[in-house]
Each structure stands twice: as structure tokens, then as C-alpha cells.
mmCIF file with all atom_site columns, C-alpha atoms in Angstrom:
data_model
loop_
_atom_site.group_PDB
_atom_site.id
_atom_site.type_symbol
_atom_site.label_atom_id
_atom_site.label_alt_id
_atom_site.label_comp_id
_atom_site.label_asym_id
_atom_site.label_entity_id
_atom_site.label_seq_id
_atom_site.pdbx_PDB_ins_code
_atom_site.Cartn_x
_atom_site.Cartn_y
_atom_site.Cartn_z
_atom_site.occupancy
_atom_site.B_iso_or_equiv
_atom_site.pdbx_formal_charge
_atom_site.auth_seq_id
_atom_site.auth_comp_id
_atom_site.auth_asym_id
_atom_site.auth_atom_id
_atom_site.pdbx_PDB_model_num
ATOM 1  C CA . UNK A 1 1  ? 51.191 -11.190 -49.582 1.00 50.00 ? 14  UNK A CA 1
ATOM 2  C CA . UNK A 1 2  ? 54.106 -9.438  -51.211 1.00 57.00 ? 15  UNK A CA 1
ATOM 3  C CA . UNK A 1 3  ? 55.798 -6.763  -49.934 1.00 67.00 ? 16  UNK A CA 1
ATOM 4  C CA . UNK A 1 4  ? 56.192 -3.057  -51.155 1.00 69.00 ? 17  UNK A CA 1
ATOM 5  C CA . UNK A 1 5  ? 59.535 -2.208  -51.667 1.00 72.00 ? 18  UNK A CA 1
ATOM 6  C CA . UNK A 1 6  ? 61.458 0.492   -50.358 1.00 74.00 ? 19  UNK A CA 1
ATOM 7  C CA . UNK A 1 7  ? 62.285 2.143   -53.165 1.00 76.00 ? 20  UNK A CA 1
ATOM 8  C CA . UNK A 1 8  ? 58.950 1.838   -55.074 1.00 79.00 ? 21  UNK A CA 1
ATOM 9  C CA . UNK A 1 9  ? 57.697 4.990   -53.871 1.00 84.00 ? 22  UNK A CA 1
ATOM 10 C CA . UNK A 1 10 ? 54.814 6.853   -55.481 1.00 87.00 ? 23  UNK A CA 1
ATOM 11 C CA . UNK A 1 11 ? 57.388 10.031  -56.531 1.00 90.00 ? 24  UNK A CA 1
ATOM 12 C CA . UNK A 1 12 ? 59.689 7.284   -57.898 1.00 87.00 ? 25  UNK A CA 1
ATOM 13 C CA . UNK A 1 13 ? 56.737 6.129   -60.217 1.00 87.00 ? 26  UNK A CA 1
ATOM 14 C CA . UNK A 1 14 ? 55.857 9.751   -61.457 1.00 90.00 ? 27  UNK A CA 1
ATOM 15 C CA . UNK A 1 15 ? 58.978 10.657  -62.165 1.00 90.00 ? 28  UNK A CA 1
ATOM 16 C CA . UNK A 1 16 ? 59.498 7.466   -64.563 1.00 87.00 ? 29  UNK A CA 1
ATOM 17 C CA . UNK A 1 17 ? 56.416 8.714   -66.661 1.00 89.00 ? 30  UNK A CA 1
ATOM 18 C CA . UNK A 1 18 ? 57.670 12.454  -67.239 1.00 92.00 ? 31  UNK A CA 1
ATOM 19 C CA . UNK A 1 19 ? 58.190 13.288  -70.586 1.00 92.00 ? 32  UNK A CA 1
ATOM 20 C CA . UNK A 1 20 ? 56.371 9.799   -71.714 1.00 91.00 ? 33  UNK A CA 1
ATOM 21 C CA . UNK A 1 21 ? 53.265 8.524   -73.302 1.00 89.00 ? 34  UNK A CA 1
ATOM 22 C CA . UNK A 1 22 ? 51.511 8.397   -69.499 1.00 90.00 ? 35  UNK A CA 1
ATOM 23 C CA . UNK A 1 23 ? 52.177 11.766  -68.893 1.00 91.00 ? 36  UNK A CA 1
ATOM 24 C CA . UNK A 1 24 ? 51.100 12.888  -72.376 1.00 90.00 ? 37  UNK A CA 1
ATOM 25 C CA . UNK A 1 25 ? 47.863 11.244  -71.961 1.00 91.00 ? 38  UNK A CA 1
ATOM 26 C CA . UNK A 1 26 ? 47.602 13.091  -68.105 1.00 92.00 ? 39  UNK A CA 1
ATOM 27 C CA . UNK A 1 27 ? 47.999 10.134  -66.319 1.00 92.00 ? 40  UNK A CA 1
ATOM 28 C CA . UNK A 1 28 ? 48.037 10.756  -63.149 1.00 92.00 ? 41  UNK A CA 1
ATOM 29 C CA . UNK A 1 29 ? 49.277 8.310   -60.001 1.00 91.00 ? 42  UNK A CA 1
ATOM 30 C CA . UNK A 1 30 ? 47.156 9.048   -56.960 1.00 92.00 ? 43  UNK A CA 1
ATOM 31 C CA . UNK A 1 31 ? 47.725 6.122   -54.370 1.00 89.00 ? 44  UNK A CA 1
ATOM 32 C CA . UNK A 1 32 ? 50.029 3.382   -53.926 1.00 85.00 ? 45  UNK A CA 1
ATOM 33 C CA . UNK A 1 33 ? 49.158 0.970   -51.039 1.00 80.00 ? 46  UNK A CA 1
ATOM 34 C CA . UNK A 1 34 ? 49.992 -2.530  -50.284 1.00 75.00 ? 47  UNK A CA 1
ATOM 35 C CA . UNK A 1 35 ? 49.181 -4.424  -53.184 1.00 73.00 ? 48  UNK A CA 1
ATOM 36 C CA . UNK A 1 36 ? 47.443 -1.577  -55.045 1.00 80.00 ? 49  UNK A CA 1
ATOM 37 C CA . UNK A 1 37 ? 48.229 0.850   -57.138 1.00 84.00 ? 50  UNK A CA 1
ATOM 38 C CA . UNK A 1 38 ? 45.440 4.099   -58.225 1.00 88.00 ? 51  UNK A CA 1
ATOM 39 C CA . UNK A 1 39 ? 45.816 6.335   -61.422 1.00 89.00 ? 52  UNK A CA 1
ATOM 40 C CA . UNK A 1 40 ? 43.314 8.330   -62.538 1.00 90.00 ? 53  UNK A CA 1
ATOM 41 C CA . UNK A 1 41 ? 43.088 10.781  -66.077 1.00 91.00 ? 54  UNK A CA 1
ATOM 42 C CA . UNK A 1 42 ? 41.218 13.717  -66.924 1.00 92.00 ? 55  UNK A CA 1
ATOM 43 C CA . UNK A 1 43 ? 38.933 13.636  -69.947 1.00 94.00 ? 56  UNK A CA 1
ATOM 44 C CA . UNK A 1 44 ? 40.028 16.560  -72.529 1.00 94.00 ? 57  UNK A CA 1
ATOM 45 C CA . UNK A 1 45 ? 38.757 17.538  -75.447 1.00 95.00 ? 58  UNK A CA 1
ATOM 46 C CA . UNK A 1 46 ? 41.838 16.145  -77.087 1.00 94.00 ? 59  UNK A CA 1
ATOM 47 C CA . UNK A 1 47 ? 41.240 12.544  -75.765 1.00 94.00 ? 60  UNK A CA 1
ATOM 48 C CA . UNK A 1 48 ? 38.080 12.450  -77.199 1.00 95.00 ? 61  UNK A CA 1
ATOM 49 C CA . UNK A 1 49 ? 37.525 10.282  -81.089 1.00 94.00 ? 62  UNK A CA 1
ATOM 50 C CA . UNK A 1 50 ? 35.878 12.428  -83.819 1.00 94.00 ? 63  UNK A CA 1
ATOM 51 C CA . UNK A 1 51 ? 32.487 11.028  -82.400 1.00 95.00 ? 64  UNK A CA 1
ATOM 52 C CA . UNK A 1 52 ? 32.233 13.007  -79.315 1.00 94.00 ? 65  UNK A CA 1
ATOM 53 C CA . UNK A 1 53 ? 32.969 9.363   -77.221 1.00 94.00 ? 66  UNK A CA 1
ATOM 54 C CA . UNK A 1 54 ? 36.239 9.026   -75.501 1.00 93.00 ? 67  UNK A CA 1
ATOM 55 C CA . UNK A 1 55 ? 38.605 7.279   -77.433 1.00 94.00 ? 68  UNK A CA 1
ATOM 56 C CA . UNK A 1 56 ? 39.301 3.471   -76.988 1.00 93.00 ? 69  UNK A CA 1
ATOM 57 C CA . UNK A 1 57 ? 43.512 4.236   -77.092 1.00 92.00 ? 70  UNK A CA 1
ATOM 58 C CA . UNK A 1 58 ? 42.875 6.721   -73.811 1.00 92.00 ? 71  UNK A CA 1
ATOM 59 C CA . UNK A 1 59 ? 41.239 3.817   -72.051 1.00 90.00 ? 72  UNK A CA 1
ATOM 60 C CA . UNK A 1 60 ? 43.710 1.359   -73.274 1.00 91.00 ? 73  UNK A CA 1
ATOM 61 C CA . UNK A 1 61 ? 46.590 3.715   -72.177 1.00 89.00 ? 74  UNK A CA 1
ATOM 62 C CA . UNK A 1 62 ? 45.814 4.401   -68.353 1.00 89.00 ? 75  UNK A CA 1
ATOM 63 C CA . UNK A 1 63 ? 44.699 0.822   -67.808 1.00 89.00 ? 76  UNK A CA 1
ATOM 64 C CA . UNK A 1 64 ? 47.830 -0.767  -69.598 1.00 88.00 ? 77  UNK A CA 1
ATOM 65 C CA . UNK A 1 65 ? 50.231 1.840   -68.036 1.00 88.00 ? 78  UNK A CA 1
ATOM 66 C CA . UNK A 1 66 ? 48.567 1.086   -64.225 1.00 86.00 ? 79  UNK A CA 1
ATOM 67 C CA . UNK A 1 67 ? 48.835 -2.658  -64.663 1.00 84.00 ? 80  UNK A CA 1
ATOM 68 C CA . UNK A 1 68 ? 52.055 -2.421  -66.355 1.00 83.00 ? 81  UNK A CA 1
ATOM 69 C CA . UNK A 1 69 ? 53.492 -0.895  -63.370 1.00 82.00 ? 82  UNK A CA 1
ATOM 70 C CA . UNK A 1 70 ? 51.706 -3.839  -61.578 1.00 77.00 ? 83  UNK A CA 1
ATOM 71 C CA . UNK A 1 71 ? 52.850 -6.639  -62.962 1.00 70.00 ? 84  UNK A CA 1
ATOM 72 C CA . UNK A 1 72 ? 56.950 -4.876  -63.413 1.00 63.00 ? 85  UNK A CA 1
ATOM 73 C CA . UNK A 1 73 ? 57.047 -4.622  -59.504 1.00 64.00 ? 86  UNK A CA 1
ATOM 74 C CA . UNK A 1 74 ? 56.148 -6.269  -56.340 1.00 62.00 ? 87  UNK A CA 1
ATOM 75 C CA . UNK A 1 75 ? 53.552 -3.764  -55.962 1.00 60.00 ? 88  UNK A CA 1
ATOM 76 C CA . UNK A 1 76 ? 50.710 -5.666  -56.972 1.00 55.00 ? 89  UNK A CA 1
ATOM 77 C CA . UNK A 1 77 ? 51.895 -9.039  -57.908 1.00 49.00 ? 90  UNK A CA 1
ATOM 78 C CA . UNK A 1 78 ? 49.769 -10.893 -56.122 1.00 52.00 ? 91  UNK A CA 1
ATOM 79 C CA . UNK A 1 79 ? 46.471 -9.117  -56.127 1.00 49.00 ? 92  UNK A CA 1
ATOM 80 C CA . UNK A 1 80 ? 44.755 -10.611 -59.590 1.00 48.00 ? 93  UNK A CA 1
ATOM 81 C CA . UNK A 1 81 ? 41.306 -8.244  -59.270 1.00 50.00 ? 94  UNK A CA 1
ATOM 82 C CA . UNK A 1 82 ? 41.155 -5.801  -61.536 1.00 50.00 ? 95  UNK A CA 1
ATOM 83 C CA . UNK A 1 83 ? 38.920 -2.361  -60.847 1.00 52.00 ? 96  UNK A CA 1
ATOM 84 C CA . UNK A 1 84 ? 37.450 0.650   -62.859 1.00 53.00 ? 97  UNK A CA 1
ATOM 85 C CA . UNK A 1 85 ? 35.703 3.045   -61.070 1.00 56.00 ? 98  UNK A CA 1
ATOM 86 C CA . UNK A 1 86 ? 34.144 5.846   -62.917 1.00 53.00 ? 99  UNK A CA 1
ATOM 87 C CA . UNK A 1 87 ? 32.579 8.920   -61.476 1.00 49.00 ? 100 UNK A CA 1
#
């Protein structure tokens, strides 16, 4: 199993995302554990398509933007399962 490093901190990933396309969308970073990482984003009216539905791009962001951070570090190299929880 690989490692966290030391200076992967959760703070050190939120403060990458200020002022970016992450923390326009209201991305937010909740956990990071060995091998996982846990972002969450509020649904707005704004991240919603014409239809009422949640738009496809919102999804497409958090989920890319998580794994992204993922696969760019040792934080979850290793760890291949993918989750979505919805509440």
C-alpha cells in the first residue's frame, strides 16, 4: 500500500483549487485518508441544465477533479475502486 505523503495534506489540496474551476463548481474536499480521498458538492440552482436535472459537466467536474487528485499523488494510487455515494 502506498504511503501518504507528508506534505499532501488536506489544506494543501484546498488551497490548490482556490480561485479554480473546483472551487467555482463548490467542490468541496472533506476527508483524506490512506488511500482515499472524499469531495463532496452542493447542488445549486446554477448547476442545474435548463431541464430541471443536474447537469452532466457538474458530475463530470467533481468526479474528474477527485480522481485527478488521485491519480497526480500517492494518495490513492493504488486503490482502483471507484465510489459515488449519494444522499
Amino acid at each position: 500500500m502506498t504511503m501518504l505523503r507528508p506534505d499532501v495534506t488536506l489544506d494543501f489540496l484546498r488551497n490548490r483549487q482556490k480561485g479554480r474551476l473546483p472551487d467555482l463548481l463548490g467542490v468541496q474536499l472533506v476527508s483524506l485518508d490512506q488511500g482515499q480521498l472524499t469531495g463532496e458538492l452542493a447542488i445549486r440552482p446554477e448547476l442545474l441544465a435548463p431541464n430541471g436535472f443536474l447537469h452532466a459537466a457538474t458530475v463530470v467536474g467533481l468526479a474528474r477533479y477527485v480522481l485527478r487528485l488521485c491519480r497526480a499523488s500517492p494518495i490513492c494510487r493504488r486503490r482502483r475502486r471507484i465510489s459515488r455515494r449519494s444522499n
